[in-house]
Each structure stands twice: as structure tokens, then as C-alpha cells.
Amino acid sequence: TDTTALEHFDALIDADERIEPSDWMPDRYRETLVRQIAQHAHSEIIGMQPEGNWLTRAPSLRRKAILTAKVQDEAGHGLYLYGAAETLGTPREELLDRLHTGRQKYSSIFNYATLTWADVGAIGWLVDGAAIMNQVPLCRCSYGPYARAMVRICKEESFHQRQGFQIMLELSKGTDAQRAMAQDALDRWWWPSIMMFGPPDAESVHGDQNMRWGIKRFGNDELRQKFIDATVPQADLLGLTIPDPDLHLDEKTGHYVHGPIDWDHFWDVIKGNGPASRERMATRVGAHEGGAWVREAATAYAAKRAAAAGQ
Ligand code: FAQ
């Protein structure tokens, strides 16, 4: 019966063991995982666009090769994550349809334009840095396929973070104009990066339940704080100023205290009103429609092969 199934599920969660696709699970556990994993996958593939915009304008062949590899990694992350979401029973076409019709979200951070080359550095340093802080604990997520996908993703994100920091380091040691470009990128990406962790815990609707289920291991505010604590000394090393006049170290706690976050702006971006939101969705839907012939050809080829094998 379901009671015994639920007891078994609870026992696995309490013992910090993994739930696998063939295990019984409560509907709400399945639904919240489909939501989170699919939105994570959508973020990875929409996240290819801001940096993809700089592939043709990278300042050297070496930078172009590195950036191409990074953007391809994001596509790969999307694929592992769609694969993990599919193990919960919702097909990929349906998940993509939810993205394209606005029924599922993607990360707020990818709704901003990349105006200069320094933005590529700032994304690697701050956005991948924030992503790692949020995703390393997901390697211990209670749902096995998601946890295992995150292991490889985190290794790749770690390389991405370093390449971004290295771009920032080079710019910050460069000419006055290069230093100004790096500072301008930090000014524009700082607040959106710390918003990536999600709303304050008090407004996090899924937070408590997902902590109990071992999907989340830390609250949004705790991860945001860890990120700020790790990043302030890196900005100091670059000789750049974080655009928060209230930011200061609390000697007693050892944590940096930050100024107020503009949550109205965050919710507005999530509703589709970010500076680049419409462009991102139009590009995504256009790519999907433009790729229809590839999917049709692949399906026709697979059917032909299956028919030939059956003869
Ligand atoms: N953007 O109740 P909570 C990357 C939504 S990294 C948009 O706290 P939860 C790497 C949330 O979905 C980025 N929406 O939700 C990369 C919920 O709405 P819903 C992707 C947000 O799930 C780097 C509502 O607000 N990373 O892609 C955001 O407990 C460079 C209430 O929030 C992940 O997805 C936001 N920032 O906690 C790629 C990590 N924050 O769904 C390319 C996995 C919250 O009910 C280039 N996800 N919302 O309609 C998570 O860890 C969690 O889902 C959180 C949110 C922490 C994002």
C-alpha cells in the first residue's frame, strides 16, 4: 500500500540514501524535482546566449577557442539535466514546450545583455562562481540521477569560474580603459549575481520542504552569504570595487554584511521583463523551430534503421 511505500521513502530520506527512478515517491517530490531540474536545464541552454554573443568578437583565437568550449559545456549540462528530468517521467519535448510557452522559468541571471568583453569575464567569475556555490550541495541531492549529473557539471563550472576570473585579472592589470571596462562589468553583474540564489528564505515557497527532502541542503540566504564572503576578497585582489556602499565585514561574525537587495526588480525580471528577456526567448524559440528539420530527419533515419533491422 501507499503507507508502506511512504514509510520506505521517508526511511531512505532519513538515512540520507538516494531515491532512484524506479522507487516509489510522493507526487509532490516528483513534481518539485521536475520543476527544479527542468528549470536548471532551461537555464543552461538559455545561458549559452549571453556569452555566445561574444564568440565572433573574442579578442584572440585562444580566447575564442576557450569560450567556444565553455558555451558547448553549457549545452552538455542542459542535456544531462534534461536526461535526469526525463527519468521522472516527463518527456523532453514537454519540458521544452513548458519553457517556450512561459510555463516554466529559467534563471533570472540570463536576462541581461553582454555589452563588452569584460562581461564574459564577469559571467565566468560571478555567475559560474554563484552557480558552483549553489550546485556543489546538489551533488548530495536525495534524487540519484540529479545528484550524479551535478558531479560532472560542477567540475566543468569550476573551470569556467577560473577562466572568467583570469579574464578579469588580465583586464584589471591592463590599461586604464581595460580596468574601467572590468569595473563597469562588475557594477552591472554584481546585484543580478547575488539575486541568482533566489528570494530571501522567508519568501522561498519551496525552501523548507525541499530541505526536508534533502533536495536543497542550504537555504537561499545562507548560500548567498557564502558567495559574498568568498567573492569580496577576490574583488580586492582584482583592485575592483563591489557596487554596494553598505558592504562591510562584521568582525564578530566574520561575515560580510550587504546592503538592501532590490527584490522588486528580481520579480519583475522573472516575470519576463528583464532587459534581454524577450530577446532570449525569441532566440530560443527560433532555434527550436529552425531545428525542426533535424529532429524530423533523425526520427525518419531511426525509423528506417529499425525497419531494416526488423527485416
Ligand atoms: N531565477 O521557493 P524558491 C547555470 C523562483 S546556474 C528565476 O526559493 P527553490 C550555470 C523559483 O523557481 C543557474 N527564478 O525556489 C551557467 C520559484 O518559482 P517556481 C541555474 C527563480 O526552487 C552559468 C520561486 O522563485 N541554476 O545555469 C530564481 O526552492 C553560466 C520561489 O523560489 C539552478 O537552476 C532565479 N534566480 O530555490 C550556465 C540551480 N530563484 O519554480 C551558463 C538549481 C528562485 O515555483 C552560463 N536550482 N526562483 O515557479 C535551485 O537550486 C533552486 O531551484 C533555486 C530556487 C535556488 C534557484
GROMACS .gro file of C-alpha atoms and ligand atoms in nm:
model
  368
    1THR     CA    1   0.000   0.000   0.000
    2ASP     CA    2   0.097   0.366  -0.027
    3THR     CA    3   0.153   0.391   0.352
    4THR     CA    4   0.428   0.132   0.344
    5ALA     CA    5   0.568   0.290   0.028
    6LEU     CA    6   0.572   0.631   0.200
    7GLU     CA    7   0.736   0.481   0.510
    8HIS     CA    8   1.004   0.325   0.291
    9PHE     CA    9   1.058   0.659   0.109
   10ASP     CA   10   1.081   0.850   0.440
   11ALA     CA   11   1.326   0.592   0.575
   12LEU     CA   12   1.551   0.635   0.271
   13ILE     CA   13   1.540   1.015   0.309
   14ASP     CA   14   1.610   0.994   0.684
   15ALA     CA   15   1.905   0.764   0.622
   16ASP     CA   16   2.035   1.012   0.360
   17GLU     CA   17   2.021   0.746   0.091
   18ARG     CA   18   1.937   0.814  -0.273
   19ILE     CA   19   1.594   0.785  -0.434
   20GLU     CA   20   1.616   0.618  -0.777
   21PRO     CA   21   1.374   0.646  -1.075
   22SER     CA   22   1.213   0.306  -1.010
   23ASP     CA   23   1.147   0.383  -0.639
   24TRP     CA   24   0.803   0.494  -0.524
   25MET     CA   25   0.799   0.866  -0.440
   26PRO     CA   26   0.531   1.117  -0.334
   27ASP     CA   27   0.380   1.310  -0.625
   28ARG     CA   28   0.494   1.640  -0.477
   29TYR     CA   29   0.855   1.520  -0.453
   30ARG     CA   30   0.840   1.419  -0.820
   31GLU     CA   31   0.677   1.748  -0.923
   32THR     CA   32   0.922   1.972  -0.739
   33LEU     CA   33   1.215   1.781  -0.888
   34VAL     CA   34   1.077   1.803  -1.242
   35ARG     CA   35   1.030   2.177  -1.182
   36GLN     CA   36   1.377   2.236  -1.042
   37ILE     CA   37   1.574   2.007  -1.275
   38ALA     CA   38   1.391   2.129  -1.587
   39GLN     CA   39   1.436   2.495  -1.487
   40HIS     CA   40   1.802   2.421  -1.424
   41ALA     CA   41   1.828   2.261  -1.772
   42HIS     CA   42   1.650   2.557  -1.932
   43SER     CA   43   1.895   2.793  -1.757
   44GLU     CA   44   2.191   2.602  -1.900
   45ILE     CA   45   2.072   2.626  -2.260
   46ILE     CA   46   1.940   2.985  -2.238
   47GLY     CA   47   2.267   3.063  -2.057
   48MET     CA   48   2.454   2.986  -2.381
   49GLN     CA   49   2.318   3.305  -2.537
   50PRO     CA   50   2.482   3.591  -2.340
   51GLU     CA   51   2.835   3.452  -2.389
   52GLY     CA   52   2.755   3.303  -2.730
   53ASN     CA   53   2.707   3.662  -2.845
   54TRP     CA   54   3.082   3.718  -2.798
   55LEU     CA   55   3.212   3.412  -2.987
   56THR     CA   56   3.267   3.609  -3.309
   57ARG     CA   57   3.421   3.903  -3.120
   58ALA     CA   58   3.657   3.729  -2.877
   59PRO     CA   59   3.983   3.929  -2.866
   60SER     CA   60   4.209   3.640  -2.979
   61LEU     CA   61   4.193   3.293  -3.132
   62ARG     CA   62   4.287   3.145  -2.793
   63ARG     CA   63   4.003   3.328  -2.617
   64LYS     CA   64   3.763   3.223  -2.893
   65ALA     CA   65   3.859   2.854  -2.853
   66ILE     CA   66   3.817   2.871  -2.474
   67LEU     CA   67   3.481   3.048  -2.497
   68THR     CA   68   3.355   2.803  -2.761
   69ALA     CA   69   3.443   2.513  -2.528
   70LYS     CA   70   3.266   2.682  -2.236
   71VAL     CA   71   2.947   2.752  -2.431
   72GLN     CA   72   2.949   2.390  -2.557
   73ASP     CA   73   2.986   2.271  -2.195
   74GLU     CA   74   2.665   2.459  -2.109
   75ALA     CA   75   2.483   2.273  -2.389
   76GLY     CA   76   2.614   1.946  -2.244
   77HIS     CA   77   2.491   2.041  -1.895
   78GLY     CA   78   2.148   2.108  -2.044
   79LEU     CA   79   2.149   1.761  -2.200
   80TYR     CA   80   2.248   1.576  -1.880
   81LEU     CA   81   1.985   1.771  -1.689
   82TYR     CA   82   1.704   1.709  -1.940
   83GLY     CA   83   1.808   1.342  -1.922
   84ALA     CA   84   1.783   1.349  -1.540
   85ALA     CA   85   1.443   1.523  -1.555
   86GLU     CA   86   1.313   1.265  -1.804
   87THR     CA   87   1.382   0.983  -1.557
   88LEU     CA   88   1.090   1.130  -1.358
   89GLY     CA   89   0.852   1.057  -1.643
   90THR     CA   90   0.808   1.389  -1.826
   91PRO     CA   91   0.941   1.379  -2.184
   92ARG     CA   92   1.187   1.639  -2.306
   93GLU     CA   93   0.950   1.777  -2.573
   94GLU     CA   94   0.702   1.856  -2.297
   95LEU     CA   95   0.968   2.025  -2.081
   96LEU     CA   96   1.083   2.239  -2.374
   97ASP     CA   97   0.723   2.325  -2.452
   98ARG     CA   98   0.679   2.447  -2.092
   99LEU     CA   99   0.983   2.672  -2.139
  100HIS     CA  100   0.871   2.806  -2.477
  101THR     CA  101   0.521   2.886  -2.354
  102GLY     CA  102   0.646   3.053  -2.035
  103ARG     CA  103   0.504   2.787  -1.801
  104GLN     CA  104   0.849   2.712  -1.662
  105LYS     CA  105   1.119   2.959  -1.567
  106TYR     CA  106   1.491   2.985  -1.627
  107SER     CA  107   1.743   3.168  -1.413
  108SER     CA  108   1.694   3.545  -1.380
  109ILE     CA  109   2.066   3.599  -1.448
  110PHE     CA  110   2.039   3.523  -1.820
  111ASN     CA  111   1.806   3.818  -1.886
  112TYR     CA  112   2.085   4.074  -1.902
  113ALA     CA  113   2.278   4.187  -2.210
  114THR     CA  114   2.653   4.131  -2.254
  115LEU     CA  115   2.776   4.476  -2.357
  116THR     CA  116   3.156   4.436  -2.353
  117TRP     CA  117   3.422   4.162  -2.349
  118ALA     CA  118   3.462   4.220  -1.974
  119ASP     CA  119   3.107   4.085  -1.933
  120VAL     CA  120   3.238   3.746  -2.047
  121GLY     CA  121   3.493   3.766  -1.764
  122ALA     CA  122   3.232   3.883  -1.512
  123ILE     CA  123   2.994   3.600  -1.608
  124GLY     CA  124   3.261   3.334  -1.559
  125TRP     CA  125   3.382   3.485  -1.233
  126LEU     CA  126   3.048   3.578  -1.074
  127VAL     CA  127   2.775   3.377  -1.248
  128ASP     CA  128   2.967   3.050  -1.264
  129GLY     CA  129   3.102   3.126  -0.916
  130ALA     CA  130   2.747   3.162  -0.782
  131ALA     CA  131   2.639   2.854  -0.978
  132ILE     CA  132   2.912   2.642  -0.812
  133MET     CA  133   2.819   2.766  -0.465
  134ASN     CA  134   2.457   2.663  -0.527
  135GLN     CA  135   2.535   2.340  -0.715
  136VAL     CA  136   2.808   2.168  -0.512
  137PRO     CA  137   2.549   2.084  -0.241
  138LEU     CA  138   2.323   1.946  -0.518
  139CYS     CA  139   2.581   1.669  -0.573
  140ARG     CA  140   2.435   1.534  -0.244
  141CYS     CA  141   2.073   1.582  -0.353
  142SER     CA  142   1.845   1.295  -0.249
  143TYR     CA  143   1.744   1.218  -0.609
  144GLY     CA  144   2.021   0.996  -0.753
  145PRO     CA  145   2.017   1.092  -1.124
  146TYR     CA  146   2.023   1.467  -1.043
  147ALA     CA  147   2.299   1.426  -0.783
  148ARG     CA  148   2.516   1.224  -1.024
  149ALA     CA  149   2.468   1.472  -1.311
  150MET     CA  150   2.581   1.752  -1.082
  151VAL     CA  151   2.921   1.594  -1.013
  152ARG     CA  152   3.048   1.644  -1.367
  153ILE     CA  153   2.868   1.975  -1.408
  154CYS     CA  154   3.040   2.118  -1.100
  155LYS     CA  155   3.384   2.013  -1.225
  156GLU     CA  156   3.321   2.196  -1.552
  157GLU     CA  157   3.174   2.503  -1.377
  158SER     CA  158   3.488   2.524  -1.170
  159PHE     CA  159   3.699   2.555  -1.488
  160HIS     CA  160   3.453   2.816  -1.617
  161GLN     CA  161   3.486   3.021  -1.299
  162ARG     CA  162   3.865   3.024  -1.327
  163GLN     CA  163   3.863   3.128  -1.694
  164GLY     CA  164   3.632   3.418  -1.603
  165PHE     CA  165   3.847   3.529  -1.312
  166GLN     CA  166   4.155   3.509  -1.533
  167ILE     CA  167   3.993   3.742  -1.791
  168MET     CA  168   3.910   3.986  -1.509
  169LEU     CA  169   4.266   3.960  -1.374
  170GLU     CA  170   4.417   4.038  -1.713
  171LEU     CA  171   4.185   4.335  -1.767
  172SER     CA  172   4.247   4.468  -1.417
  173LYS     CA  173   4.624   4.462  -1.482
  174GLY     CA  174   4.579   4.629  -1.821
  175THR     CA  175   4.530   4.986  -1.941
  176ASP     CA  176   4.304   5.240  -1.766
  177ALA     CA  177   4.036   5.169  -2.027
  178GLN     CA  178   4.058   4.793  -1.960
  179ARG     CA  179   4.035   4.845  -1.583
  180ALA     CA  180   3.733   5.071  -1.634
  181MET     CA  181   3.571   4.804  -1.853
  182ALA     CA  182   3.625   4.541  -1.581
  183GLN     CA  183   3.480   4.772  -1.313
  184ASP     CA  184   3.178   4.853  -1.530
  185ALA     CA  185   3.110   4.480  -1.581
  186LEU     CA  186   3.131   4.419  -1.204
  187ASP     CA  187   2.895   4.715  -1.146
  188ARG     CA  188   2.633   4.563  -1.377
  189TRP     CA  189   2.668   4.192  -1.283
  190TRP     CA  190   2.710   4.210  -0.904
  191TRP     CA  191   2.348   4.256  -0.794
  192PRO     CA  192   2.198   4.018  -1.052
  193SER     CA  193   2.455   3.753  -0.942
  194ILE     CA  194   2.358   3.769  -0.577
  195MET     CA  195   1.990   3.752  -0.678
  196MET     CA  196   2.060   3.417  -0.852
  197PHE     CA  197   2.035   3.240  -0.516
  198GLY     CA  198   1.665   3.314  -0.511
  199PRO     CA  199   1.437   3.515  -0.283
  200PRO     CA  200   1.509   3.558   0.090
  201ASP     CA  201   1.432   3.241   0.288
  202ALA     CA  202   1.115   3.398   0.428
  203GLU     CA  203   0.975   3.423   0.072
  204SER     CA  204   1.115   3.092  -0.057
  205VAL     CA  205   0.799   2.886  -0.114
  206HIS     CA  206   0.978   2.556  -0.181
  207GLY     CA  207   1.270   2.604   0.058
  208ASP     CA  208   1.160   2.430   0.378
  209GLN     CA  209   1.001   2.127   0.214
  210ASN     CA  210   1.296   2.081  -0.022
  211MET     CA  211   1.538   2.097   0.270
  212ARG     CA  212   1.338   1.824   0.448
  213TRP     CA  213   1.350   1.609   0.135
  214GLY     CA  214   1.726   1.658   0.102
  215ILE     CA  215   1.691   1.827  -0.238
  216LYS     CA  216   1.829   2.152  -0.102
  217ARG     CA  217   2.099   2.132   0.166
  218PHE     CA  218   2.124   2.506   0.243
  219GLY     CA  219   1.878   2.795   0.233
  220ASN     CA  220   1.898   3.069  -0.032
  221ASP     CA  221   2.029   3.331   0.212
  222GLU     CA  222   2.298   3.103   0.354
  223LEU     CA  223   2.438   3.027   0.007
  224ARG     CA  224   2.419   3.394  -0.092
  225GLN     CA  225   2.621   3.482   0.221
  226LYS     CA  226   2.883   3.214   0.146
  227PHE     CA  227   2.917   3.352  -0.206
  228ILE     CA  228   2.961   3.711  -0.088
  229ASP     CA  229   3.216   3.603   0.175
  230ALA     CA  230   3.416   3.415  -0.089
  231THR     CA  231   3.393   3.685  -0.356
  232VAL     CA  232   3.477   4.008  -0.169
  233PRO     CA  233   3.845   3.911  -0.121
  234GLN     CA  234   3.863   3.818  -0.492
  235ALA     CA  235   3.736   4.166  -0.589
  236ASP     CA  236   4.001   4.314  -0.357
  237LEU     CA  237   4.268   4.108  -0.530
  238LEU     CA  238   4.149   4.246  -0.865
  239GLY     CA  239   4.155   4.601  -0.725
  240LEU     CA  240   3.787   4.640  -0.818
  241THR     CA  241   3.507   4.789  -0.606
  242ILE     CA  242   3.186   4.599  -0.535
  243PRO     CA  243   2.895   4.837  -0.610
  244ASP     CA  244   2.744   4.820  -0.261
  245PRO     CA  245   2.824   5.120  -0.037
  246ASP     CA  246   2.685   4.933   0.267
  247LEU     CA  247   2.909   4.629   0.225
  248HIS     CA  248   3.133   4.576   0.529
  249LEU     CA  249   3.291   4.300   0.733
  250ASP     CA  250   3.122   4.221   1.065
  251GLU     CA  251   3.426   4.149   1.283
  252LYS     CA  252   3.220   3.950   1.532
  253THR     CA  253   3.067   3.702   1.286
  254GLY     CA  254   3.343   3.713   1.023
  255HIS     CA  255   3.076   3.760   0.754
  256TYR     CA  256   3.030   4.049   0.514
  257VAL     CA  257   2.708   4.246   0.564
  258HIS     CA  258   2.547   4.363   0.239
  259GLY     CA  259   2.307   4.646   0.158
  260PRO     CA  260   1.940   4.600   0.061
  261ILE     CA  261   1.863   4.388  -0.246
  262ASP     CA  262   1.606   4.523  -0.495
  263TRP     CA  263   1.366   4.227  -0.489
  264ASP     CA  264   1.100   4.415  -0.687
  265HIS     CA  265   1.346   4.423  -0.976
  266PHE     CA  266   1.413   4.048  -0.933
  267TRP     CA  267   1.042   3.954  -0.951
  268ASP     CA  268   0.997   4.184  -1.249
  269VAL     CA  269   1.285   4.008  -1.433
  270ILE     CA  270   1.134   3.667  -1.351
  271LYS     CA  271   0.802   3.777  -1.498
  272GLY     CA  272   0.978   3.826  -1.831
  273ASN     CA  273   1.057   4.197  -1.806
  274GLY     CA  274   1.437   4.175  -1.779
  275PRO     CA  275   1.647   4.391  -2.015
  276ALA     CA  276   1.709   4.097  -2.254
  277SER     CA  277   1.417   3.864  -2.163
  278ARG     CA  278   1.224   3.895  -2.487
  279GLU     CA  279   1.535   3.857  -2.699
  280ARG     CA  280   1.638   3.542  -2.507
  281MET     CA  281   1.300   3.374  -2.554
  282ALA     CA  282   1.273   3.477  -2.920
  283THR     CA  283   1.621   3.332  -2.991
  284ARG     CA  284   1.538   3.008  -2.808
  285VAL     CA  285   1.203   2.954  -2.978
  286GLY     CA  286   1.360   3.046  -3.314
  287ALA     CA  287   1.640   2.792  -3.262
  288HIS     CA  288   1.386   2.522  -3.173
  289GLU     CA  289   1.172   2.592  -3.479
  290GLY     CA  290   1.479   2.620  -3.703
  291GLY     CA  291   1.595   2.279  -3.577
  292ALA     CA  292   1.266   2.103  -3.653
  293TRP     CA  293   1.404   1.952  -3.975
  294VAL     CA  294   1.698   1.798  -3.785
  295ARG     CA  295   1.462   1.628  -3.538
  296GLU     CA  296   1.242   1.507  -3.825
  297ALA     CA  297   1.541   1.373  -4.020
  298ALA     CA  298   1.678   1.195  -3.710
  299THR     CA  299   1.338   1.037  -3.637
  300ALA     CA  300   1.298   0.925  -4.001
  301TYR     CA  301   1.651   0.778  -4.000
  302ALA     CA  302   1.590   0.592  -3.673
  303ALA     CA  303   1.262   0.450  -3.812
  304LYS     CA  304   1.438   0.338  -4.131
  305ARG     CA  305   1.716   0.168  -3.932
  306ALA     CA  306   1.462  -0.003  -3.706
  307ALA     CA  307   1.266  -0.126  -4.010
  308ALA     CA  308   1.586  -0.255  -4.173
  309ALA     CA  309   1.689  -0.435  -3.853
  310GLY     CA  310   1.344  -0.596  -3.833
  311GLN     CA  311   1.366  -0.746  -4.183
  312FAQ     N1  312   1.571   3.292  -1.134
  312FAQ     O1  313   1.093   2.881  -0.336
  312FAQ     P1  314   1.217   2.923  -0.407
  312FAQ     C1  315   2.367   2.797  -1.454
  312FAQ     C2  316   1.192   3.108  -0.847
  312FAQ     S1  317   2.328   2.849  -1.297
  312FAQ     C3  318   1.447   3.256  -1.170
  312FAQ     O2  319   1.334   2.964  -0.324
  312FAQ     P2  320   1.361   2.688  -0.495
  312FAQ     C4  321   2.514   2.779  -1.490
  312FAQ     C5  322   1.172   2.962  -0.811
  312FAQ     O3  323   1.191   2.878  -0.924
  312FAQ     C6  324   2.152   2.892  -1.293
  312FAQ     N2  325   1.357   3.206  -1.083
  312FAQ     O4  326   1.258   2.809  -0.513
  312FAQ     C7  327   2.556   2.863  -1.602
  312FAQ     C8  328   1.031   2.964  -0.757
  312FAQ     O5  329   0.938   2.971  -0.867
  312FAQ     P3  330   0.859   2.838  -0.922
  312FAQ     C9  331   2.059   2.776  -1.277
  312FAQ    C10  332   1.398   3.191  -0.956
  312FAQ     O6  333   1.348   2.601  -0.615
  312FAQ    C11  334   2.650   2.963  -1.581
  312FAQ    C12  335   1.024   3.099  -0.687
  312FAQ     O7  336   1.125   3.180  -0.745
  312FAQ     N3  337   2.080   2.706  -1.154
  312FAQ     O8  338   2.277   2.778  -1.527
  312FAQ    C13  339   1.526   3.224  -0.912
  312FAQ     O9  340   1.348   2.626  -0.362
  312FAQ    C14  341   2.691   3.045  -1.685
  312FAQ    C15  342   1.045   3.088  -0.536
  312FAQ    O10  343   1.181   3.044  -0.507
  312FAQ    C16  344   1.983   2.630  -1.099
  312FAQ    O11  345   1.872   2.621  -1.150
  312FAQ    C17  346   1.615   3.277  -1.007
  312FAQ     N4  347   1.741   3.316  -0.975
  312FAQ    O12  348   1.505   2.761  -0.499
  312FAQ    C18  349   2.509   2.844  -1.732
  312FAQ    C19  350   2.021   2.554  -0.974
  312FAQ     N5  351   1.535   3.198  -0.780
  312FAQ    O13  352   0.963   2.738  -0.968
  312FAQ    C20  353   2.551   2.926  -1.837
  312FAQ    C21  354   1.915   2.459  -0.929
  312FAQ    C22  355   1.415   3.150  -0.741
  312FAQ    O14  356   0.775   2.786  -0.810
  312FAQ    C23  357   2.644   3.028  -1.813
  312FAQ     N6  358   1.805   2.527  -0.867
  312FAQ     N7  359   1.332   3.147  -0.847
  312FAQ    O15  360   0.777   2.890  -1.040
  312FAQ    C24  361   1.800   2.564  -0.736
  312FAQ    O16  362   1.893   2.543  -0.662
  312FAQ    C25  363   1.674   2.626  -0.684
  312FAQ    O17  364   1.568   2.597  -0.774
  312FAQ    C26  365   1.684   2.779  -0.659
  312FAQ    C27  366   1.548   2.832  -0.614
  312FAQ    C28  367   1.788   2.809  -0.552
  312FAQ    C29  368   1.722   2.853  -0.790
   0.00000   0.00000   0.00000
